[in-house]
PDB file of C-alpha atoms in Angstrom:
ATOM      1  CA  UNK A   7      24.350  18.476   3.280  1.00 65.00           C
ATOM      2  CA  UNK A   8      27.905  19.524   3.920  1.00 79.00           C
ATOM      3  CA  UNK A   9      30.738  17.295   2.804  1.00 85.00           C
ATOM      4  CA  UNK A  10      31.908  16.917   6.414  1.00 87.00           C
ATOM      5  CA  UNK A  11      28.444  15.778   7.571  1.00 87.00           C
ATOM      6  CA  UNK A  12      28.125  13.363   4.672  1.00 88.00           C
ATOM      7  CA  UNK A  13      31.494  11.850   5.543  1.00 90.00           C
ATOM      8  CA  UNK A  14      30.406  11.366   9.175  1.00 90.00           C
ATOM      9  CA  UNK A  15      27.176   9.730   8.054  1.00 88.00           C
ATOM     10  CA  UNK A  16      29.026   7.394   5.702  1.00 90.00           C
ATOM     11  CA  UNK A  17      31.491   6.390   8.416  1.00 91.00           C
ATOM     12  CA  UNK A  18      28.664   5.753  10.879  1.00 89.00           C
ATOM     13  CA  UNK A  19      26.831   3.591   8.325  1.00 88.00           C
ATOM     14  CA  UNK A  20      29.947   1.580   7.460  1.00 90.00           C
ATOM     15  CA  UNK A  21      30.836   1.058  11.121  1.00 89.00           C
ATOM     16  CA  UNK A  22      27.321  -0.158  11.845  1.00 87.00           C
ATOM     17  CA  UNK A  23      27.294  -2.500   8.826  1.00 85.00           C
ATOM     18  CA  UNK A  24      30.589  -4.049   9.924  1.00 87.00           C
ATOM     19  CA  UNK A  25      29.255  -4.751  13.429  1.00 87.00           C
ATOM     20  CA  UNK A  26      26.055  -6.234  12.021  1.00 86.00           C
ATOM     21  CA  UNK A  27      27.863  -8.529   9.615  1.00 83.00           C
ATOM     22  CA  UNK A  28      30.122  -9.751  12.446  1.00 83.00           C
ATOM     23  CA  UNK A  29      27.099 -10.426  14.677  1.00 80.00           C
ATOM     24  CA  UNK A  30      25.302 -12.342  11.942  1.00 79.00           C
ATOM     25  CA  UNK A  31      28.369 -14.441  11.130  1.00 77.00           C
ATOM     26  CA  UNK A  32      29.070 -15.157  14.805  1.00 77.00           C
ATOM     27  CA  UNK A  33      25.612 -16.548  15.458  1.00 72.00           C
ATOM     28  CA  UNK A  34      25.222 -20.189  14.550  1.00 63.00           C
ATOM     29  CA  UNK A  35      21.588 -19.941  13.492  1.00 69.00           C
ATOM     30  CA  UNK A  36      22.120 -16.853  11.298  1.00 72.00           C
ATOM     31  CA  UNK A  37      20.217 -14.065  13.031  1.00 81.00           C
ATOM     32  CA  UNK A  38      17.861 -11.891  11.052  1.00 89.00           C
ATOM     33  CA  UNK A  39      18.477  -8.188  10.466  1.00 90.00           C
ATOM     34  CA  UNK A  40      15.953  -5.600  11.648  1.00 94.00           C
ATOM     35  CA  UNK A  41      16.452  -2.601   9.371  1.00 94.00           C
ATOM     36  CA  UNK A  42      14.888   0.775  10.122  1.00 96.00           C
ATOM     37  CA  UNK A  43      14.487   3.831   7.879  1.00 95.00           C
ATOM     38  CA  UNK A  44      13.129   7.156   9.003  1.00 94.00           C
ATOM     39  CA  UNK A  45      12.045  10.070   6.892  1.00 94.00           C
ATOM     40  CA  UNK A  46      10.898  13.474   8.059  1.00 93.00           C
ATOM     41  CA  UNK A  47       7.315  12.267   8.597  1.00 92.00           C
ATOM     42  CA  UNK A  48       7.312   8.463   8.672  1.00 94.00           C
ATOM     43  CA  UNK A  49       9.245   5.446   9.914  1.00 96.00           C
ATOM     44  CA  UNK A  50       9.618   2.142   8.077  1.00 97.00           C
ATOM     45  CA  UNK A  51      11.090  -1.164   9.242  1.00 97.00           C
ATOM     46  CA  UNK A  52      11.578  -4.670   7.953  1.00 96.00           C
ATOM     47  CA  UNK A  53      13.056  -7.939   9.145  1.00 96.00           C
ATOM     48  CA  UNK A  54      15.459  -9.246   6.512  1.00 92.00           C
ATOM     49  CA  UNK A  55      16.877 -12.739   6.079  1.00 89.00           C
ATOM     50  CA  UNK A  56      20.255 -12.088   4.450  1.00 82.00           C
ATOM     51  CA  UNK A  57      20.940 -15.761   3.809  1.00 81.00           C
ATOM     52  CA  UNK A  58      17.841 -16.241   1.636  1.00 84.00           C
ATOM     53  CA  UNK A  59      17.619 -12.575   0.557  1.00 87.00           C
ATOM     54  CA  UNK A  60      13.987 -11.998   1.461  1.00 92.00           C
ATOM     55  CA  UNK A  61      11.879  -9.912   3.811  1.00 95.00           C
ATOM     56  CA  UNK A  62      10.128 -11.821   6.583  1.00 96.00           C
ATOM     57  CA  UNK A  63       8.073  -9.053   8.241  1.00 96.00           C
ATOM     58  CA  UNK A  64       7.537  -5.343   7.563  1.00 97.00           C
ATOM     59  CA  UNK A  65       5.729  -2.436   9.208  1.00 96.00           C
ATOM     60  CA  UNK A  66       5.512   1.301   8.657  1.00 96.00           C
ATOM     61  CA  UNK A  67       3.667   4.379   9.803  1.00 94.00           C
ATOM     62  CA  UNK A  68       1.877   4.534   6.429  1.00 94.00           C
ATOM     63  CA  UNK A  69      -0.319   1.508   7.138  1.00 92.00           C
ATOM     64  CA  UNK A  70      -4.055   1.928   7.690  1.00 90.00           C
ATOM     65  CA  UNK A  71      -3.734   1.081  11.407  1.00 82.00           C
ATOM     66  CA  UNK A  72      -1.198   3.865  11.919  1.00 86.00           C
ATOM     67  CA  UNK A  73      -2.818   6.554   9.744  1.00 85.00           C
ATOM     68  CA  UNK A  74      -5.290   7.495  12.467  1.00 84.00           C
ATOM     69  CA  UNK A  75      -2.572   7.638  15.167  1.00 86.00           C
ATOM     70  CA  UNK A  76      -2.670  10.758  17.325  1.00 87.00           C
ATOM     71  CA  UNK A  77       0.544  11.656  19.093  1.00 87.00           C
ATOM     72  CA  UNK A  78       4.081  12.806  18.493  1.00 92.00           C
ATOM     73  CA  UNK A  79       6.736  11.183  16.309  1.00 93.00           C
ATOM     74  CA  UNK A  80       8.353   9.202  19.139  1.00 95.00           C
ATOM     75  CA  UNK A  81       5.052   7.686  20.198  1.00 95.00           C
ATOM     76  CA  UNK A  82       4.387   6.770  16.579  1.00 95.00           C
ATOM     77  CA  UNK A  83       7.801   5.065  16.378  1.00 95.00           C
ATOM     78  CA  UNK A  84       7.054   3.052  19.526  1.00 95.00           C
ATOM     79  CA  UNK A  85       3.696   1.905  18.153  1.00 95.00           C
ATOM     80  CA  UNK A  86       5.244   0.876  14.811  1.00 96.00           C
ATOM     81  CA  UNK A  87       7.903  -1.043  16.772  1.00 96.00           C
ATOM     82  CA  UNK A  88       5.223  -2.851  18.769  1.00 96.00           C
ATOM     83  CA  UNK A  89       3.331  -3.674  15.568  1.00 95.00           C
ATOM     84  CA  UNK A  90       6.441  -5.131  13.941  1.00 97.00           C
ATOM     85  CA  UNK A  91       7.284  -7.049  17.133  1.00 96.00           C
ATOM     86  CA  UNK A  92       3.818  -8.597  17.269  1.00 96.00           C
ATOM     87  CA  UNK A  93       4.002  -9.635  13.623  1.00 96.00           C
ATOM     88  CA  UNK A  94       7.453 -11.139  14.147  1.00 96.00           C
ATOM     89  CA  UNK A  95       6.292 -13.091  17.229  1.00 95.00           C
ATOM     90  CA  UNK A  96       3.401 -14.567  15.249  1.00 96.00           C
ATOM     91  CA  UNK A  97       5.912 -15.887  12.714  1.00 95.00           C
ATOM     92  CA  UNK A  98       8.125 -17.282  15.484  1.00 93.00           C
ATOM     93  CA  UNK A  99      10.996 -14.797  15.057  1.00 92.00           C
ATOM     94  CA  UNK A 100      12.529 -13.938  18.423  1.00 90.00           C
ATOM     95  CA  UNK A 101      16.128 -12.782  17.887  1.00 90.00           C
ATOM     96  CA  UNK A 102      17.330 -10.077  15.518  1.00 91.00           C
ATOM     97  CA  UNK A 103      20.268  -7.769  14.951  1.00 90.00           C
ATOM     98  CA  UNK A 104      19.422  -4.045  14.974  1.00 90.00           C
ATOM     99  CA  UNK A 105      20.384  -2.248  11.759  1.00 91.00           C
ATOM    100  CA  UNK A 106      19.961   1.462  12.359  1.00 90.00           C
ATOM    101  CA  UNK A 107      21.731   2.424   9.136  1.00 87.00           C
ATOM    102  CA  UNK A 108      23.507   5.771   9.394  1.00 87.00           C
ATOM    103  CA  UNK A 109      21.154   7.085  12.082  1.00 89.00           C
ATOM    104  CA  UNK A 110      22.342   7.744  15.600  1.00 89.00           C
ATOM    105  CA  UNK A 111      20.744   5.632  18.303  1.00 91.00           C
ATOM    106  CA  UNK A 112      18.530   8.286  19.867  1.00 93.00           C
ATOM    107  CA  UNK A 113      15.152   9.884  19.335  1.00 95.00           C
ATOM    108  CA  UNK A 114      12.747   8.053  17.044  1.00 95.00           C
ATOM    109  CA  UNK A 115      15.187   5.239  16.214  1.00 96.00           C
ATOM    110  CA  UNK A 116      15.749   4.401  19.890  1.00 96.00           C
ATOM    111  CA  UNK A 117      12.004   4.680  20.554  1.00 97.00           C
ATOM    112  CA  UNK A 118      11.304   2.263  17.699  1.00 97.00           C
ATOM    113  CA  UNK A 119      13.696  -0.372  19.063  1.00 96.00           C
ATOM    114  CA  UNK A 120      12.216   0.095  22.563  1.00 96.00           C
ATOM    115  CA  UNK A 121       8.793  -0.669  21.082  1.00 96.00           C
ATOM    116  CA  UNK A 122      10.137  -3.830  19.466  1.00 97.00           C
ATOM    117  CA  UNK A 123      11.604  -4.933  22.804  1.00 96.00           C
ATOM    118  CA  UNK A 124       8.283  -4.259  24.539  1.00 96.00           C
ATOM    119  CA  UNK A 125       6.705  -6.739  22.140  1.00 94.00           C
ATOM    120  CA  UNK A 126       9.101  -9.420  23.415  1.00 93.00           C
ATOM    121  CA  UNK A 127      11.720  -9.485  20.659  1.00 93.00           C
ATOM    122  CA  UNK A 128      15.425  -9.719  21.541  1.00 91.00           C
ATOM    123  CA  UNK A 129      17.187  -6.935  19.618  1.00 86.00           C
TER     124      UNK A 129
END
């Protein structure tokens, strides 16, 4: 990766982290953080409670349910988002702050968050 691209990625990540920390501090109940990571083939996500430093819910495209998925990467991201949203609703988690890391909000990352919203979670 070029130095210029790495610098842009670092700035994007830092800008996103600042906005997330402000949103978490501003909420009285201490909203949870929905972190997403994407690799070339898979997408992983987890709901993190920063106050207690633990993971509440997690989902990824490597799970047995998703291994047999037929479709493109965006459709896979939507289905993983729906899976995570369903698991979060079962635990009573309804509001989260979206942590997209250094990724731009388009493509598979946007599709993932759309899937979470379809499951009824406020992101």
